[in-house]
CSV table of C-alpha atoms in Angstrom, one decimal:
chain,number,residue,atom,x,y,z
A,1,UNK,CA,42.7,25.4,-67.7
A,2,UNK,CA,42.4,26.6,-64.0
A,3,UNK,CA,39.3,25.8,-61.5
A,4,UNK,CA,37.9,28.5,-59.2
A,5,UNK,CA,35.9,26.9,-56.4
A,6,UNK,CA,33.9,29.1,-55.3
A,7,UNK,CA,31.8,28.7,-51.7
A,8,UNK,CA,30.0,30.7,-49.5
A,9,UNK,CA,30.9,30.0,-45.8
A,10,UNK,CA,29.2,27.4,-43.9
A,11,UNK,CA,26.2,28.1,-41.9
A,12,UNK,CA,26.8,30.9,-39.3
A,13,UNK,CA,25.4,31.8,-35.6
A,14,UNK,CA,23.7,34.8,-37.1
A,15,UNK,CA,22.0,32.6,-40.2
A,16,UNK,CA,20.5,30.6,-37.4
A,17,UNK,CA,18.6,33.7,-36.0
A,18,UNK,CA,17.8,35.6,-39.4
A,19,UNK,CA,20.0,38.4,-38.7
A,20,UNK,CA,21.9,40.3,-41.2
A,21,UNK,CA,25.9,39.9,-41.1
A,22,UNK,CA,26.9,42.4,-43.3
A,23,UNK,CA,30.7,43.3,-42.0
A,24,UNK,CA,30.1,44.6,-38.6
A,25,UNK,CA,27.8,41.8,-36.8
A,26,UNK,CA,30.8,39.3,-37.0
A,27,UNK,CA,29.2,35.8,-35.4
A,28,UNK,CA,31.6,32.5,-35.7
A,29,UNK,CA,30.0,29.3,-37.3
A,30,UNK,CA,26.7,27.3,-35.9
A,31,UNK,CA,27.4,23.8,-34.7
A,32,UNK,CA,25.7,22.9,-38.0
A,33,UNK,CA,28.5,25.0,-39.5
A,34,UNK,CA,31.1,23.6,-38.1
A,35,UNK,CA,29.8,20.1,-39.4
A,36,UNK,CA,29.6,21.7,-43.2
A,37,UNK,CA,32.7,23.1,-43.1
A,38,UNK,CA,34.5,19.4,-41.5
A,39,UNK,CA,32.4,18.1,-44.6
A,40,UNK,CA,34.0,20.7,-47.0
A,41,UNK,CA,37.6,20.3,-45.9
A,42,UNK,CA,37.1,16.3,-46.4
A,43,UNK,CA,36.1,16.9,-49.9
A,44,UNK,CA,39.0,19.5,-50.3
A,45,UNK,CA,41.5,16.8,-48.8
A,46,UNK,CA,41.5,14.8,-52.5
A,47,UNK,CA,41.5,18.5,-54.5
A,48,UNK,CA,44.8,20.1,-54.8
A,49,UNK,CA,44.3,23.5,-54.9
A,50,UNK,CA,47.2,26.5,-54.9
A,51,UNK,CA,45.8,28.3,-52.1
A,52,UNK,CA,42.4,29.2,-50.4
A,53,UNK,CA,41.7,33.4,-50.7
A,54,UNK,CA,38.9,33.9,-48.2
A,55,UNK,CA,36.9,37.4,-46.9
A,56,UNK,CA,38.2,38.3,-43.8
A,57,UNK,CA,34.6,37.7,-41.8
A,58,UNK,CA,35.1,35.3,-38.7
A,59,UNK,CA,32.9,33.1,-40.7
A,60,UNK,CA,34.7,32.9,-44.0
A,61,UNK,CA,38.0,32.2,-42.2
A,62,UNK,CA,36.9,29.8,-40.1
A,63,UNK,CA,35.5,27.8,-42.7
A,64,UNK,CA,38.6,28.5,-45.0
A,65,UNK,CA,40.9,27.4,-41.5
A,66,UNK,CA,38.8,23.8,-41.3
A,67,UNK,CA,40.1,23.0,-44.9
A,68,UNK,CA,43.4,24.3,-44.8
A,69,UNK,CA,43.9,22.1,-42.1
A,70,UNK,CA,43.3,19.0,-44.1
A,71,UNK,CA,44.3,20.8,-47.5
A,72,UNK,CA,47.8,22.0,-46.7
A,73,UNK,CA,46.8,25.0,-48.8
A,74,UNK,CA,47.6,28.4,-47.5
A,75,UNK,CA,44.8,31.2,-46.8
A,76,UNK,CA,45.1,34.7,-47.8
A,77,UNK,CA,42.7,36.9,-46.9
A,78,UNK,CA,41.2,39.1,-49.6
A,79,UNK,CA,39.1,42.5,-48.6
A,80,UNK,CA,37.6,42.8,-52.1
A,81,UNK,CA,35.6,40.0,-51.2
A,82,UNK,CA,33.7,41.1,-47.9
A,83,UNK,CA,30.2,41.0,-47.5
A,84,UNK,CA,28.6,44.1,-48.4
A,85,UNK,CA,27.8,47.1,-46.0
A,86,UNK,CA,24.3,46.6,-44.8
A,87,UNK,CA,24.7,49.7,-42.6
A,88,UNK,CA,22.0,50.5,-40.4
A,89,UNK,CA,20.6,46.4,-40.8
A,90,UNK,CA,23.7,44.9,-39.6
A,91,UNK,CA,22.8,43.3,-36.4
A,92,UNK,CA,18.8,43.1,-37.1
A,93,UNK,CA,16.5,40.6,-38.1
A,94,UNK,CA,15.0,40.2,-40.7
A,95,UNK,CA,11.1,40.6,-39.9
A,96,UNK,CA,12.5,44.1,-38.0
A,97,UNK,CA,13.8,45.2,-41.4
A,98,UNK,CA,10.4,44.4,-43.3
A,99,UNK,CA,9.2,46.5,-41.2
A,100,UNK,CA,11.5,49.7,-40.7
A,101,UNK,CA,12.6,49.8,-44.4
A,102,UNK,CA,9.7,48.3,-45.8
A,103,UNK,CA,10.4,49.8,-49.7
A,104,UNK,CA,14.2,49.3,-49.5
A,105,UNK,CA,14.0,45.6,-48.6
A,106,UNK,CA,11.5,45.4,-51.3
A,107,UNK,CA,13.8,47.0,-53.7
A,108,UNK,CA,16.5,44.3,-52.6
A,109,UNK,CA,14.4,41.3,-53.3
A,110,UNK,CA,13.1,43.2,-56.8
A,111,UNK,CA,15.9,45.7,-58.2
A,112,UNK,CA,18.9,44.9,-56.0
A,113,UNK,CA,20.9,47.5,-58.5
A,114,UNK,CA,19.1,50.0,-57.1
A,115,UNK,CA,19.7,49.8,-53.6
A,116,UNK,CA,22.0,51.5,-51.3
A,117,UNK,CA,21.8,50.0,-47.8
A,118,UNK,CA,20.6,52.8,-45.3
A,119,UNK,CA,24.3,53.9,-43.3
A,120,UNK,CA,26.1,51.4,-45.9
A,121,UNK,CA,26.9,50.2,-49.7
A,122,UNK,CA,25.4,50.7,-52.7
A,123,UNK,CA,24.9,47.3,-54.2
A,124,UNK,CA,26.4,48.6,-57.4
A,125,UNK,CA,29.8,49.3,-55.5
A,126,UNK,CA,30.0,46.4,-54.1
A,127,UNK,CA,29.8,44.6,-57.7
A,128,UNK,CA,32.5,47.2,-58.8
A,129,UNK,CA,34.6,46.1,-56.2
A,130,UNK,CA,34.4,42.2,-56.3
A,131,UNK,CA,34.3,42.3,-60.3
A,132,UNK,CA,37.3,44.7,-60.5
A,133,UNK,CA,39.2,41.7,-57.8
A,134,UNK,CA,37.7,38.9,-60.3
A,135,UNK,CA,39.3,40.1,-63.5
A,136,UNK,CA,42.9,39.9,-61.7
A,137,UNK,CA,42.0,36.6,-60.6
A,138,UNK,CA,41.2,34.7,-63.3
A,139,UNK,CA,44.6,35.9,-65.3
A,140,UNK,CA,46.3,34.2,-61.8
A,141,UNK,CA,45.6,30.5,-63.9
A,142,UNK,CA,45.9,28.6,-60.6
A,143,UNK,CA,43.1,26.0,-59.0
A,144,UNK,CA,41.9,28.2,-55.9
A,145,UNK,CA,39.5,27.8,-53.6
A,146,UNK,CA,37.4,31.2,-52.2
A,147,UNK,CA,35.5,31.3,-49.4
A,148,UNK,CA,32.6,34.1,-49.2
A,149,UNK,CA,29.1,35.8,-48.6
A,150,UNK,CA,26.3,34.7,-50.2
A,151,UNK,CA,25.8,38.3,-52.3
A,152,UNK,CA,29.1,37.7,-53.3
A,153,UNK,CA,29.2,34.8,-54.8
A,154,UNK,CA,25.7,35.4,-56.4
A,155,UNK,CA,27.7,38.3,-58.3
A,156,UNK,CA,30.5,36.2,-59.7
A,157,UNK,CA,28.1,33.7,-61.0
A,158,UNK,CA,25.7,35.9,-62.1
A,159,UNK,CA,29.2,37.7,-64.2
A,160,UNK,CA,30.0,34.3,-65.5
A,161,UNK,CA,26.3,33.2,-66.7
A,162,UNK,CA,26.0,36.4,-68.2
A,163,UNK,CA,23.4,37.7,-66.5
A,164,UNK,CA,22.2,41.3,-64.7
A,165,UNK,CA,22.7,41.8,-61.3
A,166,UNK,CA,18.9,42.3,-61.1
A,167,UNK,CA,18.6,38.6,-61.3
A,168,UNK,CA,20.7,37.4,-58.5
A,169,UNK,CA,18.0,35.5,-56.7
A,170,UNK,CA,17.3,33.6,-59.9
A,171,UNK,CA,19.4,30.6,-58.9
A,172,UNK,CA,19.8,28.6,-55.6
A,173,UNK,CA,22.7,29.0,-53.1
A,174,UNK,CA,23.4,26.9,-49.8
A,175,UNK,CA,26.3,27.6,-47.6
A,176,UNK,CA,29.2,25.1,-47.5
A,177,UNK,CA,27.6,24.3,-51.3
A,178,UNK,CA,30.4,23.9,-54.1
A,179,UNK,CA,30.0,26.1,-57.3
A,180,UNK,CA,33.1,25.3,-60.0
A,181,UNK,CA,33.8,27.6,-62.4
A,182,UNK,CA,36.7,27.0,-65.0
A,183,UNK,CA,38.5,29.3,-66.6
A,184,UNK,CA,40.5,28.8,-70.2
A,185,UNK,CA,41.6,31.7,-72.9
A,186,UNK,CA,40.4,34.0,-70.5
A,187,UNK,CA,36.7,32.3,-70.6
A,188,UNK,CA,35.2,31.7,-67.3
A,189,UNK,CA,32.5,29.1,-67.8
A,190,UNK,CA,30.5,27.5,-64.9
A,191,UNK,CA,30.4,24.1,-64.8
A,192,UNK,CA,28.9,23.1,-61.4
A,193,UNK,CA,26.3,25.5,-59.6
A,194,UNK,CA,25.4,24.9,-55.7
A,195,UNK,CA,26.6,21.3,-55.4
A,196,UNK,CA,25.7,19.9,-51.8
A,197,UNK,CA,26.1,16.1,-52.3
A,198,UNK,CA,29.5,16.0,-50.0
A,199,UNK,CA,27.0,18.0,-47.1
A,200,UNK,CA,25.2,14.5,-47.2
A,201,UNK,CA,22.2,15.7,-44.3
A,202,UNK,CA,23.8,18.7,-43.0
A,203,UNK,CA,21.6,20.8,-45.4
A,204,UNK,CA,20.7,24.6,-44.0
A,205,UNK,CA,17.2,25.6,-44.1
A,206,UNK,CA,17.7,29.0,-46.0
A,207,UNK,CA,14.7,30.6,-45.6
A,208,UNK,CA,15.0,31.8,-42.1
A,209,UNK,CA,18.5,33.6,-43.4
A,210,UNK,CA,18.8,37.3,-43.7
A,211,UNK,CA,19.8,37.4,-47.1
């Protein structure tokens, strides 16, 4: 049986303003971040793990780096796992894309399926791409930690619950929160979903986040 911890980074400078990341606006961690991510690393330290596969973001490896540096485990970066294109939204906030793309943002929060990001990804491509990278990963049988983006994670555990990518909002995510998925005859089965209790207070208010 292998274990695939799966985290989205900690908090980031642009979460703390509500603007979309996407892959171009590429902000660091917020001092609240870098508190999450000291808190993840000093759950990591008693979890041996083969190696820490992170997106390339600023944010991703700096949260991967603060573990690895208690850990011991290596970090390989992994561009299957970058947040999605937002195109033309990367860089804005939130309440400027409400109103410029009123009826796509809509779309996102109803039908994220059928949404391609104005100047970016289709939604659907991005699940292509991190689904095609999730079916090699789970023949690796190694414990591994992975460090991403919120969207991304949702699509992993909406793959191993079994569900449609249309209902990726229907379960709570925090960053620096532990999801734990094991795998066993090729059976991916989630066994802990959004776990903050080793972020003790450092808990992210989520609903200014351009998500």
């Amino acid at each position: 049986m292998a274990k695939i911890y799966l985290v989205q980074h900690a908090e980031s400078i642009a979460n703390t303003k509500g603007i979309y990341q996407g892959q171009t606006y590429n902000t660091g961690l917020s001092l609240l971040g870098k508190k999450q991510a000291k808190s993840l690393a000093l759950k990591f330290a008693k979890i041996p793990i083969a190696k820490i596969i992170t997106s390339p973001l600023l944010r991703t490896r700096e949260t991967a780096l603060v573990v690895s540096k208690l850990n011991g485990a290596g970090i390989f970066l992994e561009e299957a796992i970058i947040e999605t294109n937002h195109g033309k939204w990367e860089g804005e906030k939130k309440a400027a894309i409400v109103r410029t793309w009123r009826k796509i943002y809509k779309n996102w929060l109803d039908n994220p399926p059928g949404v391609k990001f104005p100047g970016g990804e289709a939604f659907l491509y991005t699940q292509k791409r991190v689904l095609d990278w999730w079916k090699d990963l789970i023949r690796e049988k190694e414990d591994v930690l992975v460090v991403t983006h919120d969207n991304i994670a949702r699509i992993i555990i909406a793959k191993v619950l079994g569900l449609s990518l249309d209902s990726i909002w229907n379960f709570h995510l925090h960053p620096a929160a532990l999801n734990i998925i094991e795998i066993e005859n090729g059976e991916a089965k989630l066994k802990c979903l959004n776990n903050m209790e080793h972020l003790e207070s450092l808990h992210t208010n989520v609903a200014i986040h351009a998500l």
